[in-house]
CSV table of N, CA and C and ligand atoms in Angstrom, one decimal:
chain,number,residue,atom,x,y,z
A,1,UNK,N,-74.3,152.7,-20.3
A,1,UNK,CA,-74.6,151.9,-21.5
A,1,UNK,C,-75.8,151.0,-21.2
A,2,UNK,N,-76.7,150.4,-22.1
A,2,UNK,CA,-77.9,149.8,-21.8
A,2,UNK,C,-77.8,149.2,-23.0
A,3,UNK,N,-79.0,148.0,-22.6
A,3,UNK,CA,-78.9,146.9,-23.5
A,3,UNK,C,-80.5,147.3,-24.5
A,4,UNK,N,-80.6,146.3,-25.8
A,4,UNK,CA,-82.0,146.3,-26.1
A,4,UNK,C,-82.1,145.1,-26.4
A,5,UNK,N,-82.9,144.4,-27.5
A,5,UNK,CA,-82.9,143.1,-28.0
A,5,UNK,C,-84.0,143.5,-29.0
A,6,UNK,N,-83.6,142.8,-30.3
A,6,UNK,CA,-83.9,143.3,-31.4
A,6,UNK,C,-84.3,142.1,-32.5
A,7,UNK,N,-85.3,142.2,-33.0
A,7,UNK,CA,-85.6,140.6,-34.5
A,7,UNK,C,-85.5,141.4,-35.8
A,8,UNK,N,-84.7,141.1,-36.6
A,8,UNK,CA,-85.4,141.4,-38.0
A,8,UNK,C,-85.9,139.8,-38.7
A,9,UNK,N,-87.0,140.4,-38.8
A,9,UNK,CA,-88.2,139.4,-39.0
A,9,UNK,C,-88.2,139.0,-40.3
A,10,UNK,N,-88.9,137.6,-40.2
A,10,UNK,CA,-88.9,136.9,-41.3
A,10,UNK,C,-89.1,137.9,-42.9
A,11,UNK,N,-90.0,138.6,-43.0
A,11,UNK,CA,-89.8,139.7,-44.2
A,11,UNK,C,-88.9,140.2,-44.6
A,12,UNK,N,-88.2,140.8,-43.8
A,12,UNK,CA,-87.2,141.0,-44.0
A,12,UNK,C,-85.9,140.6,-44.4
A,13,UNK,N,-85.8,139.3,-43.5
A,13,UNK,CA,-84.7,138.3,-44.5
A,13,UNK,C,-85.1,137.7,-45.5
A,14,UNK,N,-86.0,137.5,-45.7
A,14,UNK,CA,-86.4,136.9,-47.4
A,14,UNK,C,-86.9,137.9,-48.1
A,15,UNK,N,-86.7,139.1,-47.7
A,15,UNK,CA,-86.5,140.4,-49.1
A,15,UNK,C,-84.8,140.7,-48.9
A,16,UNK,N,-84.2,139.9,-48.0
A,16,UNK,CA,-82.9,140.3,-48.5
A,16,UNK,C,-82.2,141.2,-47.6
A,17,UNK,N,-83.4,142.3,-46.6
A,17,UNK,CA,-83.0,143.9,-45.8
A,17,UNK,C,-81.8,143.2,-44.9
A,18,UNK,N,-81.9,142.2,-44.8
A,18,UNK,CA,-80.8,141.9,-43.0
A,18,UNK,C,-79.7,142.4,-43.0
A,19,UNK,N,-78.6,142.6,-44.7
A,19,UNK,CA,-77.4,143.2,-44.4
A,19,UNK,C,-77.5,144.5,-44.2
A,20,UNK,N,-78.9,145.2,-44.6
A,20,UNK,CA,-79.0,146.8,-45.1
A,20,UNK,C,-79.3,147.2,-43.6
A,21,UNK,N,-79.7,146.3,-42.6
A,21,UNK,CA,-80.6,146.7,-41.2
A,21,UNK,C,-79.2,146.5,-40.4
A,22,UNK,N,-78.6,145.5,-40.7
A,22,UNK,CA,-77.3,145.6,-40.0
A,22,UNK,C,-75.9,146.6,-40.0
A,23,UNK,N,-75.9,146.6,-41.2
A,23,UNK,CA,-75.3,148.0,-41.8
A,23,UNK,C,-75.8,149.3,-40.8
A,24,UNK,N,-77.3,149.6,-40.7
A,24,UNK,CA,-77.6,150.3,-40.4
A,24,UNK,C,-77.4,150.5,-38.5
A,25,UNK,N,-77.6,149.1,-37.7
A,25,UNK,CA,-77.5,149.3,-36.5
A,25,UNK,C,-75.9,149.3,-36.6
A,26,UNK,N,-75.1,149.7,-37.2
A,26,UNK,CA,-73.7,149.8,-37.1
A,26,UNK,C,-73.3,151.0,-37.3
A,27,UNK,N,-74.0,151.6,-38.0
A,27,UNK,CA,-73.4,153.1,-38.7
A,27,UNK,C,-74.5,154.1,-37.5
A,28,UNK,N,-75.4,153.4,-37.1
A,28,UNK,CA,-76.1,154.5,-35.9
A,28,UNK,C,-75.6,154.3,-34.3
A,29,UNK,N,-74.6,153.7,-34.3
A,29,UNK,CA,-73.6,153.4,-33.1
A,29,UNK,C,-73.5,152.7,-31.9
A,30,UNK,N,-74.7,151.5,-32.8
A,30,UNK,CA,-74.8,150.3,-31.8
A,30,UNK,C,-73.9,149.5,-31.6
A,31,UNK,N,-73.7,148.8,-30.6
A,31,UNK,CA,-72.7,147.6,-30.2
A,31,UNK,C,-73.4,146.7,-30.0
A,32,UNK,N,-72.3,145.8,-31.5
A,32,UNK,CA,-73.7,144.2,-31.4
A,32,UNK,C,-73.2,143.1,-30.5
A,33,UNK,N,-73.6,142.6,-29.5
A,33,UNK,CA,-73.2,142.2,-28.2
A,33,UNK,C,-73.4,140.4,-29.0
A,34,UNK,N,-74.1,140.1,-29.4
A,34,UNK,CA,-74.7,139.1,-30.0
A,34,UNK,C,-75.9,138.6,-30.9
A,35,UNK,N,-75.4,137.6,-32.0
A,35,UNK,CA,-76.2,138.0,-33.2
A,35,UNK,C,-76.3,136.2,-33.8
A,36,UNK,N,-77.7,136.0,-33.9
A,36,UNK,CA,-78.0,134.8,-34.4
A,36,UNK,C,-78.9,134.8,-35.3
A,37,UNK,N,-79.0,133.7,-36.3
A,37,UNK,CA,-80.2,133.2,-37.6
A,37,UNK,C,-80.7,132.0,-36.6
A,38,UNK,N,-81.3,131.9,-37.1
A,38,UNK,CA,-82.6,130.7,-36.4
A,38,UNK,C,-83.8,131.0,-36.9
A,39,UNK,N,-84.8,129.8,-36.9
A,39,UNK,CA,-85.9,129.8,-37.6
A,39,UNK,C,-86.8,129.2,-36.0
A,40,UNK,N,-87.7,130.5,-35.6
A,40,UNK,CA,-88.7,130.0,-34.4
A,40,UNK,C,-89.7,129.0,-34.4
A,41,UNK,N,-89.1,128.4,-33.5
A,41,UNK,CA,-89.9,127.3,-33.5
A,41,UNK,C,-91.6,127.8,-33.3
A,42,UNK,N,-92.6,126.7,-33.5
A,42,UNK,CA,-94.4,127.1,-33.2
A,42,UNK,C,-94.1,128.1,-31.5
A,43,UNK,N,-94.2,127.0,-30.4
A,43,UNK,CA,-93.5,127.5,-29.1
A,43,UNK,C,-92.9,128.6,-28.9
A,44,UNK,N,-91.6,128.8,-29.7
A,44,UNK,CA,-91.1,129.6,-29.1
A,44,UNK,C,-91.9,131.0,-29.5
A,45,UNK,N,-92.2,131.4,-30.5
A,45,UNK,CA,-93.2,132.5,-31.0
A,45,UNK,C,-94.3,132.6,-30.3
A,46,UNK,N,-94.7,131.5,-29.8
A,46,UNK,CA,-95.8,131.6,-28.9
A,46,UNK,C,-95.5,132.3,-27.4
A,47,UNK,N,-94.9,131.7,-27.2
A,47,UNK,CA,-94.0,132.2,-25.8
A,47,UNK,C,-93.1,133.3,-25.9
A,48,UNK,N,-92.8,134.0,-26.7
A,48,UNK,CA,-91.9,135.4,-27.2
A,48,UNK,C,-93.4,136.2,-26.8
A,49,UNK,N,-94.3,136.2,-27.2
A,49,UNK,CA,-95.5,136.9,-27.6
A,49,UNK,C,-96.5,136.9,-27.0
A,50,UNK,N,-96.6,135.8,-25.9
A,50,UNK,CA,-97.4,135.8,-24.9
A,50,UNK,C,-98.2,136.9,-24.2
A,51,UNK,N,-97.4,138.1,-24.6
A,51,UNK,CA,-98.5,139.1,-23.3
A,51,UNK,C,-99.2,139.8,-24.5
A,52,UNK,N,-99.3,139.1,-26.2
A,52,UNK,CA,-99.9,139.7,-26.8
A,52,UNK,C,-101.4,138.7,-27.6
A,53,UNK,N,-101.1,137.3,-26.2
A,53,UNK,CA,-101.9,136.2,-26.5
A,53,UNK,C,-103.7,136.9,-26.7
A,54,UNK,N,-104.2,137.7,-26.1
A,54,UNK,CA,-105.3,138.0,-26.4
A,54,UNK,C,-105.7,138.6,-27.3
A,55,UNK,N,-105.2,139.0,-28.1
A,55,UNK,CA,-104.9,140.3,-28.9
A,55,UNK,C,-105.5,139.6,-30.7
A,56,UNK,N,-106.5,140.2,-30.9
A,56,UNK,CA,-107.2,139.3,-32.5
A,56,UNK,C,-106.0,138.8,-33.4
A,57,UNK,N,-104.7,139.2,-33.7
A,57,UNK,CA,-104.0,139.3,-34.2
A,57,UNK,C,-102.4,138.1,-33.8
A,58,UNK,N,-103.1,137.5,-32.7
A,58,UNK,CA,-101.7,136.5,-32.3
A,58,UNK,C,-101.8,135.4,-33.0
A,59,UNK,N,-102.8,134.9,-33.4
A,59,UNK,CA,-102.2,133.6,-34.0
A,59,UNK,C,-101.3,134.0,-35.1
A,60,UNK,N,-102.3,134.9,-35.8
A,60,UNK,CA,-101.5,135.2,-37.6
A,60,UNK,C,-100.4,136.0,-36.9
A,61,UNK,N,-99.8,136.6,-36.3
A,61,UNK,CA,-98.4,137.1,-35.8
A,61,UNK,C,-97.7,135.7,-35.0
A,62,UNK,N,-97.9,134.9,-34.9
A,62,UNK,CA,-97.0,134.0,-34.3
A,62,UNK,C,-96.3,132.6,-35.9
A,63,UNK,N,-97.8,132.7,-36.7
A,63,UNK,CA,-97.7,132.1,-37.7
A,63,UNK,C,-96.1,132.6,-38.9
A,64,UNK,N,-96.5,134.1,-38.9
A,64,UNK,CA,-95.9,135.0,-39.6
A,64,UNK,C,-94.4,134.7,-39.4
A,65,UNK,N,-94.2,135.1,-37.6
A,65,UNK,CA,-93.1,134.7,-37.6
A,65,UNK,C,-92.2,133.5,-37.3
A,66,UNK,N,-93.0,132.4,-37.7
A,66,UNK,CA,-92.2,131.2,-37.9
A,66,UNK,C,-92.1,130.8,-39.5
A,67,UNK,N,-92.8,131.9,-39.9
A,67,UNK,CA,-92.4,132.0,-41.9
A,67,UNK,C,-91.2,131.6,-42.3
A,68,UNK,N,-90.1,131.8,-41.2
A,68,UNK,CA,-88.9,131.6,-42.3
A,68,UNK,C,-87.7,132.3,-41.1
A,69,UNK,N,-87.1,132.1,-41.8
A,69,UNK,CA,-86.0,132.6,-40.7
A,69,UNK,C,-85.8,134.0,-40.3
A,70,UNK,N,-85.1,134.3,-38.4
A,70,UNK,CA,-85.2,135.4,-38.7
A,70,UNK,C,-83.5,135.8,-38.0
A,71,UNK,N,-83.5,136.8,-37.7
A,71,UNK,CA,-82.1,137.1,-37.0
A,71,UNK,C,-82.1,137.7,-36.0
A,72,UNK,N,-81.9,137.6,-34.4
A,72,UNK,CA,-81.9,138.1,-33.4
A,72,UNK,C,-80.8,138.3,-32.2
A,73,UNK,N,-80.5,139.5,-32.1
A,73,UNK,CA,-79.4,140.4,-31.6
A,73,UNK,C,-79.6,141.6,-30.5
A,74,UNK,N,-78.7,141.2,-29.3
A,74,UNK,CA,-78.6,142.1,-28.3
A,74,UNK,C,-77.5,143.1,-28.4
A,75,UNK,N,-78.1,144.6,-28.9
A,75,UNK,CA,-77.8,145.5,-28.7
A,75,UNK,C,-77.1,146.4,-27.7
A,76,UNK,N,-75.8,147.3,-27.5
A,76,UNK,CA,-75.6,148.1,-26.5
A,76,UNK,C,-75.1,149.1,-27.3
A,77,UNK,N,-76.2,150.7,-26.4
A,77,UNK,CA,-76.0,151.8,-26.7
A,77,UNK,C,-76.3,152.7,-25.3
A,78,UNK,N,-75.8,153.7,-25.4
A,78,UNK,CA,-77.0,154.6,-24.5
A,78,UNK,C,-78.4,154.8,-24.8
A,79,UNK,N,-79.4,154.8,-23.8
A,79,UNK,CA,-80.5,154.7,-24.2
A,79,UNK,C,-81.0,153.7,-25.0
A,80,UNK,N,-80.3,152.6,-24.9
A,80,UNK,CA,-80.3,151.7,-26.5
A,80,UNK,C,-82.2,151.4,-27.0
A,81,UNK,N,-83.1,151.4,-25.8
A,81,UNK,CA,-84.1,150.8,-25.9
A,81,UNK,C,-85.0,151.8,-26.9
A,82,UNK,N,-84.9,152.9,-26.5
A,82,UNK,CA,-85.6,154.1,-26.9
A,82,UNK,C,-84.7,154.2,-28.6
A,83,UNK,N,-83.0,154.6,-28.5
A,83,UNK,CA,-82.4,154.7,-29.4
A,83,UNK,C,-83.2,154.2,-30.5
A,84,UNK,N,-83.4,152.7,-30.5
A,84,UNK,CA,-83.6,151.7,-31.4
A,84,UNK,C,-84.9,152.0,-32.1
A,85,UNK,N,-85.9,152.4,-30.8
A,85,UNK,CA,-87.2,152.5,-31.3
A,85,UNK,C,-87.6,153.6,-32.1
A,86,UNK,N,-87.0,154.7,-31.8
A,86,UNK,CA,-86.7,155.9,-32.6
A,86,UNK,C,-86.4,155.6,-33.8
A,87,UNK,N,-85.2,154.5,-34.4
A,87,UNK,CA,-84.5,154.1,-35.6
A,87,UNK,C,-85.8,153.2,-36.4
A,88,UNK,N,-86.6,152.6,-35.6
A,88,UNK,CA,-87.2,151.7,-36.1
A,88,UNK,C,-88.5,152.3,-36.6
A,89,UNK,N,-89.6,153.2,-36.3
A,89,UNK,CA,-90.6,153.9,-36.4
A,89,UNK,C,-92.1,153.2,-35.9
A,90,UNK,N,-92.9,153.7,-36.2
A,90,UNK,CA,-94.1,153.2,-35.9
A,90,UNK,C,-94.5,151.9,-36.3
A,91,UNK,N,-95.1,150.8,-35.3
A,91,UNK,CA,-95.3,149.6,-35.8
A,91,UNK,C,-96.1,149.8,-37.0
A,92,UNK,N,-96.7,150.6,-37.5
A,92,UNK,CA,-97.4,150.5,-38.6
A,92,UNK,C,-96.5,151.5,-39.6
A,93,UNK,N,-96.2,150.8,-40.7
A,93,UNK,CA,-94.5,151.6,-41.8
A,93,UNK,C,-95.5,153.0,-42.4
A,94,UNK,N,-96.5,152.4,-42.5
A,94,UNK,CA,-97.6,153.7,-43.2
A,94,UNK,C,-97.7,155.0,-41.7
A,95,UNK,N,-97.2,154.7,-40.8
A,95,UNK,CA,-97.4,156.1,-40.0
A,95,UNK,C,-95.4,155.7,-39.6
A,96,UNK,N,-94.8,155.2,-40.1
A,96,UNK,CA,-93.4,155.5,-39.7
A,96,UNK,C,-92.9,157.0,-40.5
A,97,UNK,N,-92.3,157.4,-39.5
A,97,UNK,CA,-91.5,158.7,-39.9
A,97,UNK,C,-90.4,158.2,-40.9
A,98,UNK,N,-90.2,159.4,-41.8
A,98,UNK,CA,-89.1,158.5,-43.3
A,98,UNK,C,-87.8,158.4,-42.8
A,99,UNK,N,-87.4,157.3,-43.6
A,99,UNK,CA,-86.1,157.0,-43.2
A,99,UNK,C,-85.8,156.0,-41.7
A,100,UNK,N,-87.0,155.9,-41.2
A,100,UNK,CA,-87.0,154.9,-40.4
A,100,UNK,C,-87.0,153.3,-41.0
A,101,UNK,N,-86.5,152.2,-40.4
A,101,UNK,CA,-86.6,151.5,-40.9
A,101,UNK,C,-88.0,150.7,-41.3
A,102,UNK,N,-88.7,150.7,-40.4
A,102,UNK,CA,-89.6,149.7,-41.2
A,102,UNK,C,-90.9,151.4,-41.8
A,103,UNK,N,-90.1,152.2,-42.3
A,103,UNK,CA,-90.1,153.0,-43.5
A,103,UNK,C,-89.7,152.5,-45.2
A,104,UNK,N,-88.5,152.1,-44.4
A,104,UNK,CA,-87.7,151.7,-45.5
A,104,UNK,C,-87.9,150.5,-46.1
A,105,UNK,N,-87.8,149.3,-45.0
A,105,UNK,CA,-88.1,148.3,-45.2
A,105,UNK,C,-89.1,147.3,-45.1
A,106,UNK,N,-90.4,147.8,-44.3
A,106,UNK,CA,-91.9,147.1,-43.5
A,106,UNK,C,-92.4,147.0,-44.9
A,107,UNK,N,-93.3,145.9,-44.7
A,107,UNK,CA,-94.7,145.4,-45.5
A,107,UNK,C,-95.6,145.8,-44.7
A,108,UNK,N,-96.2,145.3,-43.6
A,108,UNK,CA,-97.3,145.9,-43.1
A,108,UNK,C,-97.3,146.0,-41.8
A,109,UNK,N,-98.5,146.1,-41.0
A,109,UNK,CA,-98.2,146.0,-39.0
A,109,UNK,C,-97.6,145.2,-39.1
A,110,UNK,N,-98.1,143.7,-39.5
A,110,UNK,CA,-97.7,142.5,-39.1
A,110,UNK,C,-96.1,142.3,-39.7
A,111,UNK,N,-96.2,142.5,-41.1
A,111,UNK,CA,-94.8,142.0,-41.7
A,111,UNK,C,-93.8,143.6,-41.1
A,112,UNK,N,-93.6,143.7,-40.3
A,112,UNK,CA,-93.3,145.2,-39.9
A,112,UNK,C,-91.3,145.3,-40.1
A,113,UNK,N,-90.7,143.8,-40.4
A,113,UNK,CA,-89.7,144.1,-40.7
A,113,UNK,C,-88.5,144.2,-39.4
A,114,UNK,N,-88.9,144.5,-38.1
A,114,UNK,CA,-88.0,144.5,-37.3
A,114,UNK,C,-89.0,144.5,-35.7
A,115,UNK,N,-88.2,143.7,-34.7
A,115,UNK,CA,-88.8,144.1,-33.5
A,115,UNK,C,-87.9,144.5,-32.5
A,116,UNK,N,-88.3,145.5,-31.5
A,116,UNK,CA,-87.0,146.2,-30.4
A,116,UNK,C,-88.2,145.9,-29.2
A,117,UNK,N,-87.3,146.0,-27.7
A,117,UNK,CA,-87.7,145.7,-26.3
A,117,UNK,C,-88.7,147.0,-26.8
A,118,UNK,N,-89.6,146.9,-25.2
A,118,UNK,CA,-90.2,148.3,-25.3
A,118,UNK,C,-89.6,149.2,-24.0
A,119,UNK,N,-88.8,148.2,-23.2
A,119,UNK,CA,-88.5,149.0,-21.9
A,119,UNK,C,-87.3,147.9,-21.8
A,120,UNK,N,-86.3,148.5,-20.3
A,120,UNK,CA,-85.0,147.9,-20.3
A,120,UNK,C,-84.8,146.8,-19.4
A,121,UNK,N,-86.4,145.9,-18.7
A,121,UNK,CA,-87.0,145.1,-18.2
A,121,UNK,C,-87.0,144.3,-19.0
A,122,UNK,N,-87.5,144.5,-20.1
A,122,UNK,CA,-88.4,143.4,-21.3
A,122,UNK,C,-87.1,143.2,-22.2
A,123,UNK,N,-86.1,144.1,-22.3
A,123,UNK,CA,-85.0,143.9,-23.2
A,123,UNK,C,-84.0,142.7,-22.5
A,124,UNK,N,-83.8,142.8,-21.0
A,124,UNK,CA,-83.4,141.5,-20.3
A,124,UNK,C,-83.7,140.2,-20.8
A,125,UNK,N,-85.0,140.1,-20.5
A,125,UNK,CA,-85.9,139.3,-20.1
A,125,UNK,C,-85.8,138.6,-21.9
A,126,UNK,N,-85.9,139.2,-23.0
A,126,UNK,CA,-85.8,139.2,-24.4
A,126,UNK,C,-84.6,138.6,-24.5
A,127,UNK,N,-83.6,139.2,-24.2
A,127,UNK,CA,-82.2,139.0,-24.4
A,127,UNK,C,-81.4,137.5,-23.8
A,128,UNK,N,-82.3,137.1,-22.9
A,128,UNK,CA,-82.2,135.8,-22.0
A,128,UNK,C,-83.2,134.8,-23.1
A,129,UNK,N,-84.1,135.2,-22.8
A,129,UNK,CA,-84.5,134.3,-24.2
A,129,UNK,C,-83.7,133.6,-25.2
A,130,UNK,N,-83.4,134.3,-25.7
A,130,UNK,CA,-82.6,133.4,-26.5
A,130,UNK,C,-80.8,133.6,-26.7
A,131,UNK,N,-80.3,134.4,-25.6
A,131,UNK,CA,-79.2,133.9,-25.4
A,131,UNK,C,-78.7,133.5,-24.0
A,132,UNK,N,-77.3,133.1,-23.9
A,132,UNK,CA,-77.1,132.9,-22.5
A,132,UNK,C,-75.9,134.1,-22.3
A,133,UNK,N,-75.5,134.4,-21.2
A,133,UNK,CA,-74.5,135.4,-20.7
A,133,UNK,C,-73.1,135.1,-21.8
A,134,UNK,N,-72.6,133.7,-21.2
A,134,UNK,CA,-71.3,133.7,-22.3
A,134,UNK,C,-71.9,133.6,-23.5
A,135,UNK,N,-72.9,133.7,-24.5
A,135,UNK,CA,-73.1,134.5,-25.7
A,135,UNK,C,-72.6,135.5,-26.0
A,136,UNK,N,-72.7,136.1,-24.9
A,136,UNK,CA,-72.6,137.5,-25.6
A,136,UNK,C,-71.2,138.3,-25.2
A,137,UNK,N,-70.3,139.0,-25.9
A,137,UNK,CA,-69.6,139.5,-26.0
A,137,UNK,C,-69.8,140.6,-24.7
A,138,UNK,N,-68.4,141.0,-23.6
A,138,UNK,CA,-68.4,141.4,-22.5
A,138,UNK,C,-68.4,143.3,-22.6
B,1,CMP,P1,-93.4,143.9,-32.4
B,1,CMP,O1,-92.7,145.1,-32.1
B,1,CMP,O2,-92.7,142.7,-32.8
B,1,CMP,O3,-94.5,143.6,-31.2
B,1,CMP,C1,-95.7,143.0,-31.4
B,1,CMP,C2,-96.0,142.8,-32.9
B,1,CMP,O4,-97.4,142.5,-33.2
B,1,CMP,C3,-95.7,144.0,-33.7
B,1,CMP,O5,-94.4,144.3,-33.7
B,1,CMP,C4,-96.4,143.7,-35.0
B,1,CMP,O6,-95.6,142.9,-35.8
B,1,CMP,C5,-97.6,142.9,-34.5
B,1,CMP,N1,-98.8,143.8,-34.5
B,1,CMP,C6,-99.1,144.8,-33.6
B,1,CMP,N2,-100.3,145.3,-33.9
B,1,CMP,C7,-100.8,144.6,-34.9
B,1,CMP,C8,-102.1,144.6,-35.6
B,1,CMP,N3,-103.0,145.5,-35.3
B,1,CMP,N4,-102.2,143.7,-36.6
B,1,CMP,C9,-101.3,142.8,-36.9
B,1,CMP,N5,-100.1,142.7,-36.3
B,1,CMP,C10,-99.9,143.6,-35.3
């Protein structure tokens, strides 16, 4: 079993998707290990995002996601990292495969509706972020 770490992003809880995306990492046979609302602080988006600090696109993506609240949850599945990203589709919803979620649910790259680790390194490291060990369900 392997872990991921997963945000559904501010878009998406103020269109409402968070029970429909939850629903959905449930029925595709994730185990939700731990699951929080919180609204990111300037900092902490800054420092979540960091290795994307050069990138033309970081301020308005750190802005974005201090919009509003979001919900963030460590995942366990087999393969969970890949699993997830499979479920989620292409950061851009206009090249996501249908039925994917930010298919279903994304506004754009940026409002994309959900974020997963990219590897089972970064899903640690994600998963520590914002939780601690006894958070999370054994
Ligand atoms: P996420 O999986 O959270 O990881 C980095 C985020 O940067 C990504 O989802 C998108 O929300 C955002 N992003 C990536 N590429 C672009 C882009 N070209 N323009 C705007 N936002 C982007």
């Amino acid at each position: 079993m392997n872990r991921t770490f997963i945000i559904i992003k501010p878009d998406a809880v103020r269109n409402k998707y968070s029970g429909k995306i939850i629903d959905r990492i449930e029925s595709e046979g994730f185990r939700i290990l731990g699951l929080r609302l919180l609204q990111l602080s300037d900092s902490q988006a800054k420092e979540f995002y960091a290795v994307h600090k050069e990138r033309p696109f970081y301020n308005d993506l750190c802005k974005f996601m201090t919009s509003g609240p979001v919900m963030v949850a460590a995942l366990q599945a087999d393969n969970a990292v890949q699993k997830w990203r499979d479920l989620i589709g292409a950061t851009d919803p206009a090249e996501a495969a249908a039925n994917t979620i930010r298919k279903l649910y994304a506004e754009s790259k940026e409002a994309n509706a959900v974020h997963g680790s990219d590897s089972d390194d970064n899903a640690q490291q994600e998963i520590a972020f914002f939780f601690k060990d006894s958070d999370l369900i054994g």
